[in-house]
Coordinates of C-alpha atoms (C1' of nucleotides) in Angstrom, one line a residue:
Chain A
X11 CA 96.3 119.9 87.3
X12 CA 96.9 123.6 87.8
X13 CA 100.4 123.1 86.7
X14 CA 99.3 122.1 83.2
X15 CA 96.8 125.0 83.0
X16 CA 99.6 127.4 83.7
X17 CA 101.9 125.7 81.2
X18 CA 99.0 125.8 78.7
X19 CA 98.6 129.6 79.0
X20 CA 102.4 130.3 79.1
X21 CA 102.7 128.3 76.0
X22 CA 100.7 131.0 74.3
X23 CA 102.8 133.8 75.6
X24 CA 104.9 134.9 78.7
X25 CA 102.7 136.3 81.5
X26 CA 102.7 137.4 85.1
X27 CA 100.9 135.6 87.9
X28 CA 98.1 138.1 87.8
X29 CA 97.7 137.8 84.0
X30 CA 97.4 134.0 84.5
X31 CA 94.8 134.5 87.2
X32 CA 92.7 136.7 84.9
X33 CA 93.1 134.3 82.0
X34 CA 92.0 131.4 84.1
X35 CA 89.0 133.3 85.6
X36 CA 87.8 134.1 82.1
X37 CA 88.2 130.7 80.6
X38 CA 89.4 127.4 82.2
X39 CA 88.3 128.7 85.6
X40 CA 84.8 127.7 84.6
X41 CA 85.8 124.1 84.8
X42 CA 88.9 124.3 87.0
X43 CA 89.0 127.1 89.5
X44 CA 92.2 128.4 91.1
X45 CA 92.9 130.9 93.8
X46 CA 95.7 133.4 93.3
X47 CA 97.6 132.1 96.3
X48 CA 97.8 128.7 94.6
X49 CA 98.9 130.2 91.3
X50 CA 101.8 132.2 92.7
X51 CA 103.1 129.3 94.8
X52 CA 102.7 126.8 91.9
X53 CA 104.6 129.1 89.6
X54 CA 107.5 129.3 92.1
X55 CA 107.6 125.6 92.3
X56 CA 107.5 125.2 88.6
X57 CA 110.4 127.6 88.3
X58 CA 112.4 125.4 90.7
X59 CA 111.6 122.4 88.6
X60 CA 112.8 124.1 85.4
X61 CA 109.4 124.2 83.7
X62 CA 109.3 128.0 83.6
X63 CA 111.7 130.9 84.0
X64 CA 110.9 134.4 85.3
X65 CA 112.2 137.9 85.0
X66 CA 111.2 141.1 86.9
X67 CA 109.4 143.5 84.5
X68 CA 111.8 146.5 83.9
X69 CA 109.1 148.8 82.6
X70 CA 107.6 149.0 86.0
X71 CA 110.2 149.7 88.7
X72 CA 107.8 150.3 91.6
X73 CA 105.9 147.0 91.2
X74 CA 107.8 143.8 91.2
X75 CA 105.8 142.2 88.4
X76 CA 107.4 138.8 87.7
X77 CA 107.0 137.7 84.1
X78 CA 107.0 133.9 83.6
X79 CA 108.0 132.2 80.4
X80 CA 107.7 128.5 79.5
X81 CA 110.9 126.5 79.0
X82 CA 111.5 123.7 76.5
X83 CA 111.2 121.3 79.4
X84 CA 107.9 122.9 80.3
X85 CA 106.6 122.5 76.7
X86 CA 107.7 118.9 76.6
X87 CA 105.9 118.2 79.9
X88 CA 102.8 119.8 78.7
X89 CA 102.8 117.8 75.5
X90 CA 103.5 114.6 77.5
X91 CA 100.5 115.3 79.7
X92 CA 98.3 115.8 76.7
X93 CA 99.7 112.6 75.2
X94 CA 98.4 110.4 77.9
X95 CA 94.6 110.3 77.4
X96 CA 92.2 110.0 80.3
X97 CA 91.1 106.4 80.8
X98 CA 88.5 107.1 83.4
X99 CA 85.6 109.5 84.0
X100 CA 86.8 112.7 85.7
X101 CA 85.3 112.5 89.2
X102 CA 82.5 115.1 89.6
X103 CA 81.9 116.8 92.9
X104 CA 78.7 118.7 93.5
X105 CA 77.9 119.7 97.1
X106 CA 74.3 120.8 96.2
X107 CA 73.5 117.2 95.2
X108 CA 75.0 115.9 98.5
X109 CA 72.8 118.4 100.3
X110 CA 69.7 117.4 98.3
X111 CA 70.4 113.7 98.9
X112 CA 70.2 114.2 102.7
X113 CA 67.3 116.7 102.5
X114 CA 64.9 114.5 104.2
X115 CA 66.1 116.2 107.4
X116 CA 64.9 119.6 106.2
X117 CA 61.6 121.3 105.6
X118 CA 60.5 121.4 101.9
X119 CA 60.5 125.2 102.1
X120 CA 64.2 125.3 103.1
X121 CA 65.1 123.0 100.2
X122 CA 63.1 125.1 97.8
X123 CA 64.8 128.3 98.9
X124 CA 68.2 126.8 98.3
X125 CA 67.2 125.4 94.9
X126 CA 65.6 128.6 93.7
X127 CA 68.7 130.6 94.7
X128 CA 70.8 128.1 92.8
X129 CA 68.5 128.6 89.9
X130 CA 69.3 132.3 89.8
X131 CA 73.0 131.6 90.0
X132 CA 72.9 129.1 87.1
X133 CA 70.8 131.5 85.1
X134 CA 73.5 134.2 85.6
X135 CA 76.2 131.7 84.7
X136 CA 74.3 130.8 81.5
X137 CA 74.1 134.5 80.5
X138 CA 77.8 134.9 81.2
X139 CA 78.6 132.1 78.8
X140 CA 76.2 133.5 76.2
X141 CA 78.0 136.8 76.3
X142 CA 81.3 135.1 75.7
X143 CA 80.0 133.7 72.4
X144 CA 80.7 136.6 69.9
X145 CA 84.4 137.2 70.9
X146 CA 86.0 133.8 70.6
X147 CA 89.6 135.0 70.3
X148 CA 91.0 137.0 73.2
X149 CA 94.5 136.5 72.0
X150 CA 94.0 137.8 68.5
X151 CA 96.6 140.5 69.0
X152 CA 99.4 138.0 68.9
X153 CA 100.2 138.2 65.2
X154 CA 103.8 137.2 65.2
X155 CA 103.2 134.1 67.4
X156 CA 103.9 130.6 66.3
X157 CA 100.5 129.6 67.7
X158 CA 97.6 129.2 65.3
X159 CA 94.9 130.9 67.4
X160 CA 92.2 130.1 64.9
X161 CA 92.8 126.5 65.6
X162 CA 93.0 127.0 69.3
X163 CA 89.8 129.0 69.3
X164 CA 87.9 126.0 67.9
X165 CA 88.8 124.0 71.0
X166 CA 88.0 126.9 73.3
X167 CA 84.6 127.2 71.7
X168 CA 83.9 123.5 72.3
X169 CA 84.5 124.0 76.0
X170 CA 82.2 127.0 75.9
X171 CA 79.5 124.8 74.2
X172 CA 79.9 122.4 77.1
X173 CA 79.3 125.2 79.6
X174 CA 76.2 126.3 77.8
X175 CA 74.8 122.7 77.6
X176 CA 75.7 122.1 81.2
X177 CA 73.9 125.3 82.5
X178 CA 70.8 124.6 80.3
X179 CA 70.7 121.0 81.6
X180 CA 71.2 122.2 85.2
X181 CA 68.4 124.8 84.9
X182 CA 66.0 122.2 83.4
X183 CA 66.7 119.8 86.2
X184 CA 66.3 122.5 88.8
X185 CA 63.0 123.5 87.3
X186 CA 61.7 120.0 87.4
X187 CA 63.0 119.4 90.9
X188 CA 61.5 122.6 92.2
X189 CA 58.1 121.7 90.6
X190 CA 58.3 118.2 92.1
X191 CA 59.0 119.5 95.6
X192 CA 56.3 122.1 95.4
X193 CA 53.7 119.4 94.5
X194 CA 54.6 117.3 97.6
Chain B
X2 CA 82.3 117.6 103.0
X3 CA 83.0 113.9 103.5
X4 CA 82.2 114.5 107.2
X5 CA 78.6 115.4 106.4
X6 CA 78.1 112.5 104.0
X7 CA 79.2 110.1 106.7
X8 CA 76.9 111.9 109.2
X9 CA 74.1 111.7 106.7
X10 CA 74.4 107.9 106.3
X11 CA 75.0 107.2 110.0
X12 CA 71.9 109.2 110.7
X13 CA 70.0 106.4 108.9
X14 CA 71.6 103.6 110.9
X15 CA 74.9 102.6 112.6
X16 CA 77.5 101.3 110.2
X17 CA 81.1 100.2 109.8
X18 CA 83.6 102.1 107.6
X19 CA 83.3 99.5 105.0
X20 CA 79.5 99.7 104.9
X21 CA 79.8 103.5 104.5
X22 CA 82.3 103.0 101.7
X23 CA 79.8 100.8 99.8
X24 CA 76.9 103.1 100.5
X25 CA 78.9 106.0 99.2
X26 CA 80.0 104.1 96.1
X27 CA 76.5 103.2 95.3
X28 CA 74.9 106.6 95.8
X29 CA 76.6 109.9 96.8
X30 CA 79.9 108.7 95.3
X31 CA 78.5 109.6 91.9
X32 CA 78.7 113.2 92.9
X33 CA 81.2 113.1 95.7
X34 CA 83.9 110.4 95.5
X35 CA 85.8 109.2 98.6
X36 CA 88.6 106.7 99.1
X37 CA 88.4 104.2 101.9
X38 CA 91.6 105.7 103.4
X39 CA 89.9 109.0 103.8
X40 CA 86.7 107.4 105.2
X41 CA 88.5 105.5 108.0
X42 CA 90.6 108.5 109.0
X43 CA 87.7 110.9 108.9
X44 CA 85.6 108.5 111.1
X45 CA 88.4 108.4 113.7
X46 CA 88.6 112.2 113.7
X47 CA 84.9 112.5 114.0
X48 CA 84.9 110.2 117.0
X49 CA 87.5 112.4 118.7
X50 CA 85.3 115.4 118.0
X51 CA 82.3 113.6 119.6
X52 CA 80.2 113.4 116.4
X53 CA 80.1 109.6 116.4
X54 CA 80.9 106.8 118.8
X55 CA 82.1 103.3 117.9
X56 CA 82.0 99.8 119.3
X57 CA 83.8 96.7 118.1
X58 CA 81.3 94.2 116.6
X59 CA 81.0 91.2 119.0
X60 CA 79.5 88.8 116.5
X61 CA 82.8 88.6 114.6
X62 CA 85.7 87.9 116.9
X63 CA 88.3 87.5 114.2
X64 CA 87.7 90.7 112.4
X65 CA 87.8 94.0 114.2
X66 CA 84.8 95.5 112.6
X67 CA 84.2 98.9 114.2
X68 CA 80.5 100.0 114.1
X69 CA 80.0 103.7 114.2
X70 CA 76.9 105.4 115.5
X71 CA 76.0 109.1 115.3
X72 CA 75.7 111.1 118.5
X73 CA 73.3 113.9 119.3
X74 CA 76.1 116.3 118.7
X75 CA 76.6 114.7 115.3
X76 CA 73.0 115.0 114.4
X77 CA 72.9 118.6 115.4
X78 CA 76.0 119.4 113.3
X79 CA 74.4 117.7 110.3
X80 CA 71.3 119.7 110.7
X81 CA 73.2 122.9 111.2
X82 CA 75.1 122.2 107.9
X83 CA 71.9 121.6 106.1
X84 CA 70.5 124.8 107.6
X85 CA 73.1 127.0 105.9
X86 CA 72.1 127.1 102.2
X87 CA 74.7 127.4 99.5
X88 CA 75.0 131.0 98.3
X89 CA 77.4 130.2 95.5
X90 CA 77.7 127.8 92.6
X91 CA 79.5 124.7 93.6
X92 CA 82.8 124.9 91.7
X93 CA 83.1 122.3 89.0
X94 CA 86.3 120.5 88.0
X95 CA 86.5 118.6 84.8
X96 CA 90.0 117.7 83.6
X97 CA 88.7 116.5 80.2
X98 CA 87.6 120.1 79.4
X99 CA 91.0 121.4 80.5
X100 CA 92.7 119.0 78.2
X101 CA 90.3 119.9 75.3
X102 CA 90.9 123.6 75.9
X103 CA 94.6 123.1 75.2
X104 CA 94.2 120.5 72.5
X105 CA 95.6 122.8 69.8
X106 CA 98.9 121.1 70.7
X107 CA 97.6 117.7 69.7
X108 CA 96.7 115.9 66.5
X109 CA 92.9 115.7 65.8
X110 CA 93.2 112.0 65.9
X111 CA 94.5 112.0 69.4
X112 CA 91.7 114.2 70.6
X113 CA 89.2 112.0 68.9
X114 CA 90.5 108.9 70.5
X115 CA 90.2 110.5 73.9
X116 CA 86.7 111.8 73.3
X117 CA 85.5 108.5 71.9
X118 CA 86.8 106.7 74.9
X119 CA 85.1 109.1 77.2
X120 CA 81.9 108.5 75.2
X121 CA 82.1 104.8 76.0
X122 CA 82.6 105.6 79.7
X123 CA 79.7 108.0 79.8
X124 CA 77.5 105.6 78.0
X125 CA 78.3 103.0 80.7
X126 CA 77.6 105.5 83.4
X127 CA 74.3 106.3 81.9
X128 CA 73.4 102.6 81.8
X129 CA 74.5 102.3 85.4
X130 CA 72.1 105.1 86.4
X131 CA 69.3 103.6 84.4
X132 CA 69.7 100.3 86.2
X133 CA 69.4 102.0 89.6
X134 CA 65.9 103.3 88.6
X135 CA 63.6 100.4 89.6
X136 CA 65.0 99.9 93.2
X137 CA 64.8 103.3 94.8
X138 CA 64.9 102.2 98.4
X139 CA 68.0 100.2 99.4
X140 CA 67.2 100.8 103.1
X141 CA 63.7 99.4 102.9
X142 CA 64.5 96.7 105.5
X143 CA 64.6 99.3 108.3
X144 CA 61.1 99.0 109.5
X145 CA 61.5 100.1 113.1
X146 CA 63.5 103.2 112.2
X147 CA 62.4 106.7 112.9
X148 CA 63.4 107.7 109.4
X149 CA 60.7 108.0 106.8
X150 CA 62.5 106.3 103.9
X151 CA 59.8 107.0 101.4
X152 CA 60.4 110.7 102.0
X153 CA 64.2 110.2 101.8
X154 CA 63.8 108.2 98.6
X155 CA 62.2 111.1 96.8
X156 CA 65.4 113.2 97.3
X157 CA 67.6 110.3 96.3
X158 CA 65.6 110.0 93.2
X159 CA 66.1 113.6 92.4
X160 CA 69.9 113.2 92.5
X161 CA 69.6 110.2 90.3
X162 CA 67.6 112.3 87.8
X163 CA 70.4 114.7 87.8
X164 CA 72.9 111.9 87.0
X165 CA 70.7 110.8 84.1
X166 CA 70.3 114.3 82.7
X167 CA 74.0 115.0 83.2
X168 CA 75.1 111.9 81.3
X169 CA 72.7 112.5 78.5
X170 CA 73.9 116.1 78.2
X171 CA 77.5 114.9 78.2
X172 CA 76.9 112.2 75.6
X173 CA 75.2 114.8 73.3
X174 CA 78.0 117.2 73.7
X175 CA 80.6 114.5 73.1
X176 CA 78.8 113.5 69.9
X177 CA 78.6 117.0 68.6
X178 CA 82.2 117.7 69.5
X179 CA 83.4 114.5 67.9
X180 CA 81.5 115.3 64.7
X181 CA 82.9 118.8 64.7
X182 CA 86.5 117.6 65.0
X183 CA 86.0 114.9 62.3
X184 CA 84.8 117.6 59.9
X185 CA 87.9 119.8 60.4
Chain C
dG20 C1' 92.0 161.3 102.7
dG21 C1' 89.5 157.1 101.8
dC22 C1' 87.9 153.5 98.8
dG23 C1' 88.2 150.2 95.3
dG24 C1' 90.8 147.7 92.2
dC25 C1' 95.6 146.2 90.9
dA26 C1' 99.2 143.1 92.1
dT27 C1' 102.0 140.0 94.9
dG28 C1' 103.0 137.1 98.2
dT29 C1' 103.2 133.8 102.8
dA30 C1' 101.4 130.7 106.4
dA31 C1' 98.4 127.5 108.3
dA32 C1' 94.8 124.5 107.9
dC33 C1' 92.2 121.3 105.6
dA34 C1' 91.0 117.9 102.0
dG35 C1' 92.1 114.4 98.9
dT36 C1' 95.2 110.9 96.7
dT37 C1' 98.6 107.2 96.3
dA38 C1' 101.2 103.8 98.2
dC39 C1' 102.1 100.5 101.6
dA40 C1' 100.6 96.9 104.7
dT41 C1' 98.0 93.2 106.8
dG42 C1' 95.0 89.4 107.5
dA43 C1' 90.5 86.9 106.8
dT44 C1' 87.2 84.5 103.8
dT45 C1' 85.5 82.5 99.6
dC46 C1' 85.8 80.2 95.4
dC47 C1' 88.2 77.4 92.0
Chain D
dG7 C1' 97.4 76.1 97.0
dG8 C1' 96.4 80.5 94.8
dA9 C1' 93.6 84.3 93.4
dA10 C1' 90.0 87.4 94.3
dT11 C1' 87.4 89.9 97.3
dC12 C1' 86.4 91.5 102.0
dA13 C1' 87.9 94.6 105.5
dT14 C1' 90.8 97.8 108.0
dG15 C1' 94.2 100.7 108.6
dT16 C1' 98.8 104.1 108.4
dA17 C1' 102.1 107.2 106.1
dA18 C1' 103.6 110.3 102.9
dC19 C1' 102.5 113.3 99.7
dT20 C1' 100.0 116.6 96.9
dG21 C1' 96.5 119.8 96.2
dT22 C1' 93.3 123.3 97.7
dT23 C1' 91.3 126.8 100.6
dT24 C1' 91.3 130.5 104.0
dA25 C1' 93.4 134.0 106.3
dC26 C1' 96.8 137.3 106.8
dA27 C1' 99.7 140.9 104.9
dT28 C1' 101.6 144.6 102.1
dG29 C1' 101.8 148.4 98.9
dC30 C1' 100.6 150.8 94.5
dC31 C1' 97.5 153.6 91.5
dG32 C1' 93.5 156.2 90.2
dC33 C1' 89.3 158.3 91.3
dC34 C1' 86.0 161.2 94.0

DNA sequence: GGCGGCATGTAAACAGTTACATGATTCC
DNA sequence: GGAATCATGTAACTGTTTACATGCCGCC
């Protein structure tokens, strides 16, 4: 999966591993997290497979900043992946729900503490998403590009809407669940 | 993670790998999926680590059905895990959102087809959850057990409520997103 | 000079997925 | 007899996470 995320971003413009890490953290990372260690190793592998090429940045002679660029083969692989629609539900994994499922073994107070802490985190996450709203086009500086970033931004916005809906739903459910446990 | 799910179920009663597979598919699998291959190998590893013990079922001489039972060490490890509350948001991974994020490369019709198909799947999933509602206690036959299954069932119900809220949110978002793309 | 953030990487461990394999039982 | 489902497992691979490691730059 990470492979396609990297191809997706490199299809916008050439970037270093670190640039990719930041791009992911600010956008797709909200629904597909990646560690820098995985990004660097995956980029190396993709270069071996001919999906990207890399050059060392000349501007900066001290730091070995490697700039990656997507190849035609990379573009074609990205398009091919997008062409094959999902035919199943993406499996969801939520360790909090696993913990809650087996919470008969814990004291109600312990469960409440955990849920209330999660509530804070989800509240923060919601606020993070709400602050992304105004600026929907972080790539707007790319004037000469062949990419229509207005069109791209519509899809980015849709994933943001998902994040907002998800956090609101999560907060609602946490509030109801907390209330239910408190009344036990 | 799977380790703790297996411990959680074995804490209710001794079971075979296949029993565990079915229990997971019907409950925690909705928020933490596991393949049978992983279940069997993890059980073997847990036995080596002293978290469970196993015996071959005598009733069935043809089939080598191995019945696993949780040990005291296993119980203590399960409780210890539950004791350490999550301090971060569980990372979510949703490949549909990744695909949508980069859907500027696709035709609107392709995107719509994928979203509409996902809509069907989520509708089915919602109905699945709605049918679980009436029977909240699949373990009710265990009369002599030391586990208070009424108390357990309250937590199971909470995770089910999450599933219902999640699917409703997802369907809503899909409907809005589909409408937005159709009006482009 | 020390601290924090920038920037890049490797190694080892762990988790999860896919494919292969086998044999029993049940139903048609 | 054949197909589907029950039931158990191994092997190879891929993906993900944690830990280790290094050095630069700017700020106080």
